[in-house]
Coordinates of C-alpha atoms in Angstrom, one line a residue:
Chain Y
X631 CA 27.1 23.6 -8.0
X632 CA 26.6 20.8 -5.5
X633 CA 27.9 21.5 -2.4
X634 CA 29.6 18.6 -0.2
X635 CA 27.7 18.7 3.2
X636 CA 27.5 16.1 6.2
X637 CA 24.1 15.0 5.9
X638 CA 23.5 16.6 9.4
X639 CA 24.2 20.0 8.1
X640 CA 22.6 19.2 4.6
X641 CA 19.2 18.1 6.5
X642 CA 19.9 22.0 8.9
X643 CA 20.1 24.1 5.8
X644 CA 17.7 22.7 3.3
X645 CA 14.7 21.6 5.8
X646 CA 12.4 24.0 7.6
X647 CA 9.6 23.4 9.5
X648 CA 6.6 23.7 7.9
X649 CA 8.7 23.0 4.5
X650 CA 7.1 20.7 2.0
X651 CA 9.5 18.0 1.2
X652 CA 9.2 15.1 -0.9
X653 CA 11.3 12.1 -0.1
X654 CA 11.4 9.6 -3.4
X655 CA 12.5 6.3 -4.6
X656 CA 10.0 4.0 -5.8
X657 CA 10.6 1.0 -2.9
X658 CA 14.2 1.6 -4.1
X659 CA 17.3 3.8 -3.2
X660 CA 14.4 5.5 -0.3
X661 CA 16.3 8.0 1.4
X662 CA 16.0 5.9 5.3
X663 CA 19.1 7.9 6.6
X664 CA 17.7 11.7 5.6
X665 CA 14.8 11.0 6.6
X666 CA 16.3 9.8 10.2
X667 CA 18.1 12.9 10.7
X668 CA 15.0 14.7 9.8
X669 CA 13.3 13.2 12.9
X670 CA 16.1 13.8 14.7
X671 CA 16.2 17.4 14.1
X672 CA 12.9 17.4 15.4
X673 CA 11.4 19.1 12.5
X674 CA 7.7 19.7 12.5
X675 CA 4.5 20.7 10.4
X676 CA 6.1 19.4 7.3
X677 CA 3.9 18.7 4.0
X678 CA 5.7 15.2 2.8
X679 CA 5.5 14.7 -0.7
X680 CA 5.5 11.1 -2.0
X681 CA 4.2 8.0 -4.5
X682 CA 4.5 5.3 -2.2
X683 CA 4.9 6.2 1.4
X684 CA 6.2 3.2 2.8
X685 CA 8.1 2.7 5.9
X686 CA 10.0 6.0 6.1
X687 CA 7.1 7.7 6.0
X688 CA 5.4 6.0 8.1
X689 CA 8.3 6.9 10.8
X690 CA 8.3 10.7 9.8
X691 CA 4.4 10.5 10.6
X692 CA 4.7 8.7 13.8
X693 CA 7.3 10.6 15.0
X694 CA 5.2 13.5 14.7
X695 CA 7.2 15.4 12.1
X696 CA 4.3 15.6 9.5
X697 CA 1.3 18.5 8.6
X698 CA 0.2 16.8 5.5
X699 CA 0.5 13.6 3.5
X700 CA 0.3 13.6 -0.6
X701 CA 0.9 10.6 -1.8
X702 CA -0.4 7.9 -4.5
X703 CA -0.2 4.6 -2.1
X704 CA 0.4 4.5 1.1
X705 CA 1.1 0.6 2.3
X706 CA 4.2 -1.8 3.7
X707 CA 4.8 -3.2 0.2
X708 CA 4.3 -6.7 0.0
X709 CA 3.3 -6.9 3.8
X710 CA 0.0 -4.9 4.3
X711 CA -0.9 -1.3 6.1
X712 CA 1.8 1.6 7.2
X713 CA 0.0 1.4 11.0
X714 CA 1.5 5.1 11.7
X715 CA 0.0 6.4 8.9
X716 CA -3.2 4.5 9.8
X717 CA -3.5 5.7 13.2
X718 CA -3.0 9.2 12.3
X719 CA -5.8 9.6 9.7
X720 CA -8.1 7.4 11.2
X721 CA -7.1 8.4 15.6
X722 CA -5.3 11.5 14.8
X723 CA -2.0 10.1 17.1
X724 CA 0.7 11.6 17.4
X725 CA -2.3 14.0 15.8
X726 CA -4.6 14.4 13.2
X727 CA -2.6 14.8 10.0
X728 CA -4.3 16.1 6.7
X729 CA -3.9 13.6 3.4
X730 CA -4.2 14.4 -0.3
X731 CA -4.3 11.4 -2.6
X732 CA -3.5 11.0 -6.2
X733 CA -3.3 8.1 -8.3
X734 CA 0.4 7.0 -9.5
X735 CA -0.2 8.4 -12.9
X736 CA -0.9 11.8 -11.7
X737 CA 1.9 11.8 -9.1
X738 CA 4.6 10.5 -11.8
X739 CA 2.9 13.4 -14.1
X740 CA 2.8 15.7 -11.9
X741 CA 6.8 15.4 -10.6
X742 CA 7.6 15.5 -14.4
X743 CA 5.4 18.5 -14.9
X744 CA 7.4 20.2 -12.1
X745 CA 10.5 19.2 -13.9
X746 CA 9.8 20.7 -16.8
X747 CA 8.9 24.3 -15.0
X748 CA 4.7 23.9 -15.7
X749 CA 2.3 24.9 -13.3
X750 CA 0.0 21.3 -14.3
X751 CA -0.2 18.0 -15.5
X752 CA -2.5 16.8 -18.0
X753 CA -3.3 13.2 -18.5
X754 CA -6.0 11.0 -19.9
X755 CA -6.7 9.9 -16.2
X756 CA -9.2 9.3 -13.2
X757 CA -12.2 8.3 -15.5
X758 CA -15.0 7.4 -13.3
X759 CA -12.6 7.5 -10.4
X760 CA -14.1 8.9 -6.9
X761 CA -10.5 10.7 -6.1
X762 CA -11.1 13.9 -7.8
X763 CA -14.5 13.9 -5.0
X764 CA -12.3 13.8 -2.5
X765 CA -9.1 15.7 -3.9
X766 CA -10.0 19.1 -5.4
X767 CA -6.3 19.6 -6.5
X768 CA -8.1 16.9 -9.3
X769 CA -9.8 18.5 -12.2
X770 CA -10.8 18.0 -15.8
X771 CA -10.4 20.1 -18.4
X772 CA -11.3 20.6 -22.2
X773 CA -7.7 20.0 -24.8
X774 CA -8.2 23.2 -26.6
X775 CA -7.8 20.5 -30.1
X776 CA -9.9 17.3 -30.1
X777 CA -12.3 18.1 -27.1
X778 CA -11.1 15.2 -25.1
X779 CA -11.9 15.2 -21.6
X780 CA -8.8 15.2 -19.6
X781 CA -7.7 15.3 -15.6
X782 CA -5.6 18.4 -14.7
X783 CA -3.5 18.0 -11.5
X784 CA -1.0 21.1 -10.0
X785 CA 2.4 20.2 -10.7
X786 CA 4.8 18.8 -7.9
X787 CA 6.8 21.9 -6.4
X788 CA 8.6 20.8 -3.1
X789 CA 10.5 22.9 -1.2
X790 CA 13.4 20.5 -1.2
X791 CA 13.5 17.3 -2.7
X792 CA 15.5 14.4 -1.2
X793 CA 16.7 11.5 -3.0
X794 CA 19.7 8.7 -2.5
X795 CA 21.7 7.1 -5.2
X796 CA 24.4 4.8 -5.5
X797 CA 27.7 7.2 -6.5
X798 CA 28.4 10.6 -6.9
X799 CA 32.1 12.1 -8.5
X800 CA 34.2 14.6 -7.2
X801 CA 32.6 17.4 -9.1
X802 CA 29.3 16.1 -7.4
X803 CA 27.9 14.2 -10.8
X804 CA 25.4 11.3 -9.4
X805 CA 24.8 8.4 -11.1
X806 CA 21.1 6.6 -10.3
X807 CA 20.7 2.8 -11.6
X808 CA 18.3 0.1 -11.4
X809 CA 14.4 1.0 -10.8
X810 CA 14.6 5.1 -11.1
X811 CA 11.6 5.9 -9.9
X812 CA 10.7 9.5 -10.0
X813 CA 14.4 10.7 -8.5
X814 CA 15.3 12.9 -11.6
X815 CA 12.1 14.6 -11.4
X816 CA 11.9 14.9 -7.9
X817 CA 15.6 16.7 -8.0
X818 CA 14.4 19.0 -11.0
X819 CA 11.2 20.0 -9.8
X820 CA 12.2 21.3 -6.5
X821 CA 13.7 24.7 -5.4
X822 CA 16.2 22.8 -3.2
X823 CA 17.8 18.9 -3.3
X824 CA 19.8 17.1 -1.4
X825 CA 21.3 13.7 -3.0
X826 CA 22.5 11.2 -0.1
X827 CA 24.9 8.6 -1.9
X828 CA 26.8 5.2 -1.0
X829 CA 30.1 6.6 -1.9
X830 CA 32.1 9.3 -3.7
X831 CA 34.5 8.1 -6.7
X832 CA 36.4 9.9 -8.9
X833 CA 34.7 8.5 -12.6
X834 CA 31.1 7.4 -12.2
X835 CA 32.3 5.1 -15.2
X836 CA 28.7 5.5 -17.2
X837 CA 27.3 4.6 -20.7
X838 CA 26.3 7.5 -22.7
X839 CA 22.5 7.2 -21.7
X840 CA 22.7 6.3 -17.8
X841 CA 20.9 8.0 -15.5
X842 CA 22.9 11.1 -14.6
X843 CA 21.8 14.2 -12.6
X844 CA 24.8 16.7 -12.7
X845 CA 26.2 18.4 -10.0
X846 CA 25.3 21.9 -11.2
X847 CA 21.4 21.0 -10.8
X848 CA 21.9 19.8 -7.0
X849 CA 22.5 21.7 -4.2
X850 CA 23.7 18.9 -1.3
X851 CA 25.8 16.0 -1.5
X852 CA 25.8 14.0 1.5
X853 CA 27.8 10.6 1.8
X854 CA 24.8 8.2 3.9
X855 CA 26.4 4.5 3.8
X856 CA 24.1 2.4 3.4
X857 CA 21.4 5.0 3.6
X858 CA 18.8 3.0 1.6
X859 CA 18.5 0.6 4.5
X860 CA 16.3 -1.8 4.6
X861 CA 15.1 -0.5 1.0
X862 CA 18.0 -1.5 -1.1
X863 CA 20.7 -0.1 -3.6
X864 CA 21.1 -1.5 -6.9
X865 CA 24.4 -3.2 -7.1
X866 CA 25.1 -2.8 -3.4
X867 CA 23.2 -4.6 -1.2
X868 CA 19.3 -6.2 -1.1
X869 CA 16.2 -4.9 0.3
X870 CA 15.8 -6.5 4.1
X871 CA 12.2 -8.4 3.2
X872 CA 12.4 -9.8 6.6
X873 CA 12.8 -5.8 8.5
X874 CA 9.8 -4.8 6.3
X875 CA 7.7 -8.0 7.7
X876 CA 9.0 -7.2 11.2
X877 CA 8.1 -3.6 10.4
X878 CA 4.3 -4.4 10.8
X879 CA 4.4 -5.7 14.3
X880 CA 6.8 -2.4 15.7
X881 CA 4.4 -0.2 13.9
X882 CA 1.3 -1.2 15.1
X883 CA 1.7 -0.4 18.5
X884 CA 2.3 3.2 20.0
X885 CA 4.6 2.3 22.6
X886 CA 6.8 0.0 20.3
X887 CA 7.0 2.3 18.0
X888 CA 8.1 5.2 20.1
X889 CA 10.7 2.6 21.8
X890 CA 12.0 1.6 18.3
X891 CA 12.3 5.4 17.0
X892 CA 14.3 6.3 20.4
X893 CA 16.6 3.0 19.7
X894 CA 17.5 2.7 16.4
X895 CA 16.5 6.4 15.2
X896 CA 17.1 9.5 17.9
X897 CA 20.3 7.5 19.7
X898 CA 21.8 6.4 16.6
X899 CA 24.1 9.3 16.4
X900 CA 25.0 10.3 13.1
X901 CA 23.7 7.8 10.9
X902 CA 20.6 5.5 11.2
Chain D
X691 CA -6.1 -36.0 -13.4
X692 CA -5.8 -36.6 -10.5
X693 CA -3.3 -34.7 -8.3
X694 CA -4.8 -33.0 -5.0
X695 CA -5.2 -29.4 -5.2
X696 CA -6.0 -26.3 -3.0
X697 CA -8.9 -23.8 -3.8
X698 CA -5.9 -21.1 -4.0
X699 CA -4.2 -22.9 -6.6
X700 CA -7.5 -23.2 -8.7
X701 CA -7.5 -19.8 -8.6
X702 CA -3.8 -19.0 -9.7
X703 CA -3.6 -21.4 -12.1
X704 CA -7.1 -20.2 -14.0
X705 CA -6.3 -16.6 -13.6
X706 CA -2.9 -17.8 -15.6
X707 CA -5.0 -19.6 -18.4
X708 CA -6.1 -16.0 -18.9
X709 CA -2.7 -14.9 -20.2
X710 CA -1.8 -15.7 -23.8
X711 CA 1.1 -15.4 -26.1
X712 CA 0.8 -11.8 -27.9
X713 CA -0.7 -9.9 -24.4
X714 CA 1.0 -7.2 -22.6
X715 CA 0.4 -7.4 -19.3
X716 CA 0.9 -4.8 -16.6
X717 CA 1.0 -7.0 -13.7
X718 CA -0.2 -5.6 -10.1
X719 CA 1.4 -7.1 -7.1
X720 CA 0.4 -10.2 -5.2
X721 CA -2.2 -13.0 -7.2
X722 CA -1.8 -11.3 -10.2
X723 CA 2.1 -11.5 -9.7
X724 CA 1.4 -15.3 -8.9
X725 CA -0.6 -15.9 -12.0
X726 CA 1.2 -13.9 -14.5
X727 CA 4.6 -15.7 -13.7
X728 CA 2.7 -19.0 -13.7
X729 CA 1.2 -18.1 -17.4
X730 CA 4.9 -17.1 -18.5
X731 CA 6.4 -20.3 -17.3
X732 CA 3.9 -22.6 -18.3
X733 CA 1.7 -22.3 -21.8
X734 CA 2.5 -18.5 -22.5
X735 CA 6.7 -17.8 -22.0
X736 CA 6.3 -15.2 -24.7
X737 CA 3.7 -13.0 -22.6
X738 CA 5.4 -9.5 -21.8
X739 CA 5.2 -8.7 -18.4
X740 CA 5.5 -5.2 -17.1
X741 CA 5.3 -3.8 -13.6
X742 CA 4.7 0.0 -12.8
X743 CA 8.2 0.7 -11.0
X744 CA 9.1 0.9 -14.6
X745 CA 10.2 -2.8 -15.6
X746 CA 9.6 -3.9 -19.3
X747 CA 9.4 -7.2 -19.9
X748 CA 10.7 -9.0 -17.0
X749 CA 11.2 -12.1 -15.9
X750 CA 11.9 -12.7 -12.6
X751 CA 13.1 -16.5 -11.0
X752 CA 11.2 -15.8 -7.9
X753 CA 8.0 -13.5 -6.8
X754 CA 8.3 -10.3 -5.9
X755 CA 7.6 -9.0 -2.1
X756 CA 6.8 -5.6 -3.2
X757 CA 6.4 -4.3 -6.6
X758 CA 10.0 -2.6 -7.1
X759 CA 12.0 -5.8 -5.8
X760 CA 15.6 -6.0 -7.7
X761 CA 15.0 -9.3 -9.0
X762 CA 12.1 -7.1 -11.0
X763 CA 14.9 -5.0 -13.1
X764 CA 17.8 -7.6 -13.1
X765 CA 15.4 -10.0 -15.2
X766 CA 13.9 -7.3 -17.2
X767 CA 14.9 -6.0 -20.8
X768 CA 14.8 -2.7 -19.8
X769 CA 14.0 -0.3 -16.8
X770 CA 12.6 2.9 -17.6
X771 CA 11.6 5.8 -15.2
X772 CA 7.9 5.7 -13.5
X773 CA 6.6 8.8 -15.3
X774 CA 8.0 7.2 -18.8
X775 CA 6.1 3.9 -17.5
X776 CA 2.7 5.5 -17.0
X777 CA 3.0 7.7 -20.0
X778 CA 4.4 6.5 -22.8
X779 CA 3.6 2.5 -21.8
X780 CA 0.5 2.5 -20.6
X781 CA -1.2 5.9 -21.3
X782 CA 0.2 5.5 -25.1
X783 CA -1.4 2.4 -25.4
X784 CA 0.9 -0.3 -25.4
X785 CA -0.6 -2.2 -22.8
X786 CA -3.5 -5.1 -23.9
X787 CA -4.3 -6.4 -20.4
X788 CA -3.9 -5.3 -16.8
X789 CA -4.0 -7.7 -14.1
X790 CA -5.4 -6.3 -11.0
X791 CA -6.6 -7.9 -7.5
X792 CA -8.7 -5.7 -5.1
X793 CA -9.9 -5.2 -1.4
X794 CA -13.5 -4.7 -2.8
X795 CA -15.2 -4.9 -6.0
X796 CA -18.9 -4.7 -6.5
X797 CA -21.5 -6.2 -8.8
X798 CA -20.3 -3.7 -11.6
X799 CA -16.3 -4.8 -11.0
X800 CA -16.1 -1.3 -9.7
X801 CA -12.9 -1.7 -7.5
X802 CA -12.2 -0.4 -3.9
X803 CA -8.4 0.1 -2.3
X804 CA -8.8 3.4 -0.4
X805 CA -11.0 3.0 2.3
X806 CA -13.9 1.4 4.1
X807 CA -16.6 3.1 5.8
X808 CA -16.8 7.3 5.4
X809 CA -13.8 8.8 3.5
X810 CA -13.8 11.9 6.3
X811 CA -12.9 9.2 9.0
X812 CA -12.9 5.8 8.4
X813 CA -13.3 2.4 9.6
X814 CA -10.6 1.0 7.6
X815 CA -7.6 2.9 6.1
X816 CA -6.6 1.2 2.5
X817 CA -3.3 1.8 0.6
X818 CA -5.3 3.8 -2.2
X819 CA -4.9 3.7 -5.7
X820 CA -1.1 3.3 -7.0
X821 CA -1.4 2.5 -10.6
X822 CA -5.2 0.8 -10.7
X823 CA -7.4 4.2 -11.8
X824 CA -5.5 4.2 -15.2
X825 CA -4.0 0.8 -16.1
X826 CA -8.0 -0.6 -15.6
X827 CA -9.0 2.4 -18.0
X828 CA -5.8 2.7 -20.3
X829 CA -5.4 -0.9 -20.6
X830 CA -7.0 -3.0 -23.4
X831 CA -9.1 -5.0 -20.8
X832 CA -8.6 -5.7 -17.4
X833 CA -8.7 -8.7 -15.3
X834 CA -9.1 -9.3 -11.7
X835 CA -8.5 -11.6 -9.1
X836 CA -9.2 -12.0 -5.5
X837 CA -10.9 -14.5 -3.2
X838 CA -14.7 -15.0 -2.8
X839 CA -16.6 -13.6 -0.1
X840 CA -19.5 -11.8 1.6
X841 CA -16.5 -8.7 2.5
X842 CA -15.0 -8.4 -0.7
X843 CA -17.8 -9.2 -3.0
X844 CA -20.1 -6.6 -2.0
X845 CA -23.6 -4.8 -4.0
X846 CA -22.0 -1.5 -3.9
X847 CA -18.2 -0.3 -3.0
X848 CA -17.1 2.3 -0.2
X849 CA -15.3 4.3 -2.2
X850 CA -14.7 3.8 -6.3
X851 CA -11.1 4.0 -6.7
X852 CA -10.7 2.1 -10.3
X853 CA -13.6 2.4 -12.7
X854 CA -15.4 -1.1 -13.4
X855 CA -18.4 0.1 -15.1
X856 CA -19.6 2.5 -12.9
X857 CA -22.4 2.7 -10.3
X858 CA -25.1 1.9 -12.8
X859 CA -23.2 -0.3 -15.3
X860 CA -22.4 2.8 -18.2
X861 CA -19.7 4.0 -16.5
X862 CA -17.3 3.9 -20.0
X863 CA -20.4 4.5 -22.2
X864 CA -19.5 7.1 -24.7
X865 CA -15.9 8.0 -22.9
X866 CA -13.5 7.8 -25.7
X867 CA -10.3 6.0 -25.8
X868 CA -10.9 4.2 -23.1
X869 CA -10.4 0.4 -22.4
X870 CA -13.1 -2.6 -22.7
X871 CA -12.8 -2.7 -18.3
X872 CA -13.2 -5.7 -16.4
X873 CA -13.8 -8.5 -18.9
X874 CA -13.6 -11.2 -16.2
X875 CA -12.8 -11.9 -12.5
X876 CA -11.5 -14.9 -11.5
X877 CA -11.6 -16.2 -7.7
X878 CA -11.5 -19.5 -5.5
X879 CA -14.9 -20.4 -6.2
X880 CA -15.6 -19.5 -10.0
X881 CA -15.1 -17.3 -13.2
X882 CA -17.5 -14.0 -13.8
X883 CA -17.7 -12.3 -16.6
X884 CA -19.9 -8.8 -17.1
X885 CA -23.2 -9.0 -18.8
X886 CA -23.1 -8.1 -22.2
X887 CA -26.3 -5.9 -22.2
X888 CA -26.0 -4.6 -18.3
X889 CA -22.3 -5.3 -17.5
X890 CA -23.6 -7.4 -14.1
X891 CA -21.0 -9.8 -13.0
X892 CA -22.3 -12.9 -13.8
X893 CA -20.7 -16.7 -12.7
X894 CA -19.9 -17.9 -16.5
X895 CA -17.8 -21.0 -14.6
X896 CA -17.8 -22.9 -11.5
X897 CA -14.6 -24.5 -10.2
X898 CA -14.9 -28.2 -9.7
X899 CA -16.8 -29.4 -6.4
X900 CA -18.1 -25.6 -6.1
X901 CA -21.7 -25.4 -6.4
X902 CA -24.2 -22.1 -7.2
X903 CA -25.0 -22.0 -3.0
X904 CA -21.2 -21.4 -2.1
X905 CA -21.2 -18.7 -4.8
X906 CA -24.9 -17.3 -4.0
X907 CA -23.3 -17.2 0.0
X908 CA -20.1 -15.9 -0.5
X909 CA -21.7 -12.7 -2.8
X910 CA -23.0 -9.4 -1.3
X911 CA -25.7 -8.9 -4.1
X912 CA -27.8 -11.2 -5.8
X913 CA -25.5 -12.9 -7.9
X914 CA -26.7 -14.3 -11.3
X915 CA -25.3 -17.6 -12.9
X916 CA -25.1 -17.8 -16.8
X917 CA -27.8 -20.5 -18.6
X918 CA -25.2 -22.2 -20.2
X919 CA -22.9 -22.7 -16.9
X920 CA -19.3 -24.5 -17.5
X921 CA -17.2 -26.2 -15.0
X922 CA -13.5 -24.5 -14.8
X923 CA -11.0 -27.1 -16.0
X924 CA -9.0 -28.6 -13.5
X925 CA -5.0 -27.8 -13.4
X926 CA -3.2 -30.0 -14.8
X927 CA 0.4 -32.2 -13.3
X928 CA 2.8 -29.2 -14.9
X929 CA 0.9 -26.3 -14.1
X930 CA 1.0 -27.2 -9.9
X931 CA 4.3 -29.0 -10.4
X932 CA 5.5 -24.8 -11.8
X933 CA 3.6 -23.0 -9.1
X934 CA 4.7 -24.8 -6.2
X935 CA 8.0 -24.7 -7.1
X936 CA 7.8 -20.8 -7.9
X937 CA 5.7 -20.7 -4.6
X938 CA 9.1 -22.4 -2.6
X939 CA 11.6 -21.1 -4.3
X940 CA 10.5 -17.6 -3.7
X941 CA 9.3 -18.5 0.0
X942 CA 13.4 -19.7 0.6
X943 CA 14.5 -16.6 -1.1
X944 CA 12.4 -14.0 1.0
X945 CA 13.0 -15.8 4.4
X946 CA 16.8 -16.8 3.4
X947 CA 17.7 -12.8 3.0
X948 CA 20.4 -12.1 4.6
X949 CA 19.5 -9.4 7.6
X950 CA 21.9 -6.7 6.4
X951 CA 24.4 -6.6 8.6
X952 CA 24.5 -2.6 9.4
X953 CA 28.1 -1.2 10.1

């Protein structure tokens, strides 16, 4: 049963150094305000699981709170390169950081194959690819029926799984709308979640097929207003285009960077 | 015809004359974007446009910065989940075209989005796959488009992240169930399509005012022109009247944003 934590004390329990931890939200409903009180915590060595990187990761990485990257594509959508990620694998600042790259299909497999308890993913995938040279969690295998050769990836087991979503009820239901990403499967796949929302109401008011994840399959609830920001939330505000343009020039500097994570992330107090 | 028009808007409007009624397109972000949305509101409305965050059939009023915008799922007819998308959509074989642009792509339209220089450290960090490897291989046929020149048209690619055909040209030779590839590449300067016999890009088209020595300099291999060369039509009053209003309308939306006020 999901348990009704402040998102401080949801980020203590659930997140360990040297946990892996995959943050989704497919450049929607990202999880900016977990992933801020991660950094704040000060956590460290961590194995971040996810699709598309983006800015959040790009923060966790700069900030020093990352072992390992696995991830499908790592870029500022729309805008160009995730500089923190950049300068870690190619200068190893804050230091070198180890990276594992899939392609989406395999990620979004591999999630849903954790979901569904497997130990792989099999998909018709990576034909004539150079990833699986440079990836040996990539490998082909024979189907036992026609002979087809397929590509074979380990499932997606985090640690914890963090995801945001619009509402959650009073019995810790929470509803996800609009692009969903890989959030379900994220939440299912791993041996610990935490689900930041926009608000708590009493009837999540849904159609019979909506995109539910109940309470009883979640372990943390934590309310994070507007904890999406500058992704967006379906239905409650937009995506801040201009913050992830602006993003480019912070990142690409050390010293920026560092200034902006002290400003806006480590004395932002409670939510950021 | 006689209406001024850039080199870039050549290229969109071309790479839209691609689309047709009846295709399925899984759109990648960026030109393709441009020239999907062109095709759908010009000469193809009915083209079905999906994009990998798991939009079917959308129709957005203005471009999208990143591939997951709302505008993306408000406009489409449904939304489903990523792993659905890639599954069941494109893997099960619903998709007849994907519409790709590239950092690099060689003379086999072997594409390149993860790195340049040495994969073990290199020169230039790239964003890596996302959905390329298996919409250019689970997709009917692929097309690509990207600007001409000597750093993106190059003999051989860093790093093969998307299968064109292959380092020697039989890359999907006797691989079953997999698409036709790369079946053209359009850019600012001119239309290739793969040999038939070696699957070599070849220039089947020159845009207007383009001649064979812009191509020939702008090309990191030897680049071979068909016998039977054709000048690219020109773009016609509606199809520029379309973009550039596409082009301003989603340039007013994307700086007119509100900030988002944080409490």
């Amino acid at each position: 049963m999901a348990e009704f934590l402040s998102l401080h004390d949801a980020v203590a329990r659930y997140v360990d150094d040297g946990a892996t931890v995959a943050m989704e939200g497919f450049t929607h409903l990202i999880p900016f305000a977990a992933g801020h009180e991660v950094i704040r915590q000060g956590r460290r060595g961590l194995t971040l699981i996810r699709m598309t990187p983006d800015i959040v990761y790009d923060q966790l990485i700069g900030a020093g709170c990352a072992k390992k990257v696995i991830f499908s594509w790592g870029g500022n959508p729309g805008v160009g390169s995730l500089h923190r990620l950049r300068d870690a694998v190619e200068k190893g600042w804050p230091h070198k950081i180890e990276i594992l790259e899939h392609s989406h299909a395999a990620m979004a497999c591999a999630y849903e194959a954790g979901a569904a308890g497997l130990p792989l993913a099999v998909l018709r995938g990576y034909v004539g690819s150079d990833l699986p040279k440079v990836n040996d969690q990539i490998k082909f295998i024979e189907c036992p029926f026609s002979g087809e050769r397929l590509a074979a990836v380990p499932s997606v087991r985090p640690d914890v799984s963090i995801v945001h979503a619009q509402k959650a009820d009073r019995h810790g239901n929470v509803l996800v709308e609009g692009i969903i990403g890989v959030q379900k499967e994220a939440v299912l796949a791993a041996k610990a979640s935490i689900v930041t929302v926009e608000e708590i109401v009493d009837d999540l008011g849904v159609e019979p097929n909506a995109c539910v994840i109940p309470g009883w399959a979640i372990n943390a609830i934590a309310v994070a207003e507007q904890g999406a920001y500058p992704s967006y939330a379906h239905g409650y505000y937009p995506r801040n285009n201009r913050f992830y343009k602006e993003w480019d020039t912070i990142a690409r500097d050390r010293d920026t960077f560092t200034q902006w994570i002290e400003e806006n992330v480590m004395n932002a107090g409670g939510q950021a | 015809m006689s209406t001024e028009y850039t080199s870039a808007e050549m290229m969109t409007v071309t790479a839209a004359r691609a689309l047709e009624n009846g295709m399925t397109c899984f759109v990648g972000i960026g030109l393709p974007s441009e020239a999907a949305n062109l095709a759908r509101l010009t000469h193809a409305p009915d083209v079905v446009l999906i994009y990998e965050s798991g939009t079917l059939q959308t129709k957005p009023e203005v471009l999208p910065l990143s591939i997951g915008d709302g505008e993306l799922c408000e406009s489409a007819l449904t939304t489903v989940s990523v792993p659905e998308m890639f599954r069941y959509w494109l893997q099960g074989g619903h998709v007849s075209v994907g519409f790709l642009g590239t950092a690099q792509i060689d003379r086999f339209a072997n594409l390149n989005t993860t790195l340049i220089g040495d994969y073990a450290s290199p020169k230039v960090r790239l964003p890596g796959g996302g959905g390329a490897p298996e919409i250019a291989t689970c997709a009917g046929e692929v097309f690509v488009t990207l600007k001409h020149s000597k750093r993106t048209f190059v003999n051989d690619v860093d790093f093969v992240t998307t299968l064109g055909f292959g380092r020697d040209g039989k890359g999907r030779d006797g691989v079953p169930n997999i698409g036709k590839g790369p079946t053209r590449v359009i850019t600012d300067l001119c239309v290739m399509k793969p040999d038939p016999d070696t699957k070599e890009l070849t220039v089947t088209s020159l845009h207007p005012g383009v001649t064979k020595e812009d191509v020939i300099e702008a090309t990191g291999w030897e680049i071979r022109f068909v016998e039977s060369l054709e000048t690219t039509p020109e773009p016609n009053t509606r199809e520029l009247e379309v973009l550039r209003e596409l082009k301003e309308r989603t340039a007013r939306h994307h700086a007119g944003e509100a900030p988002g006020e944080r409490s």
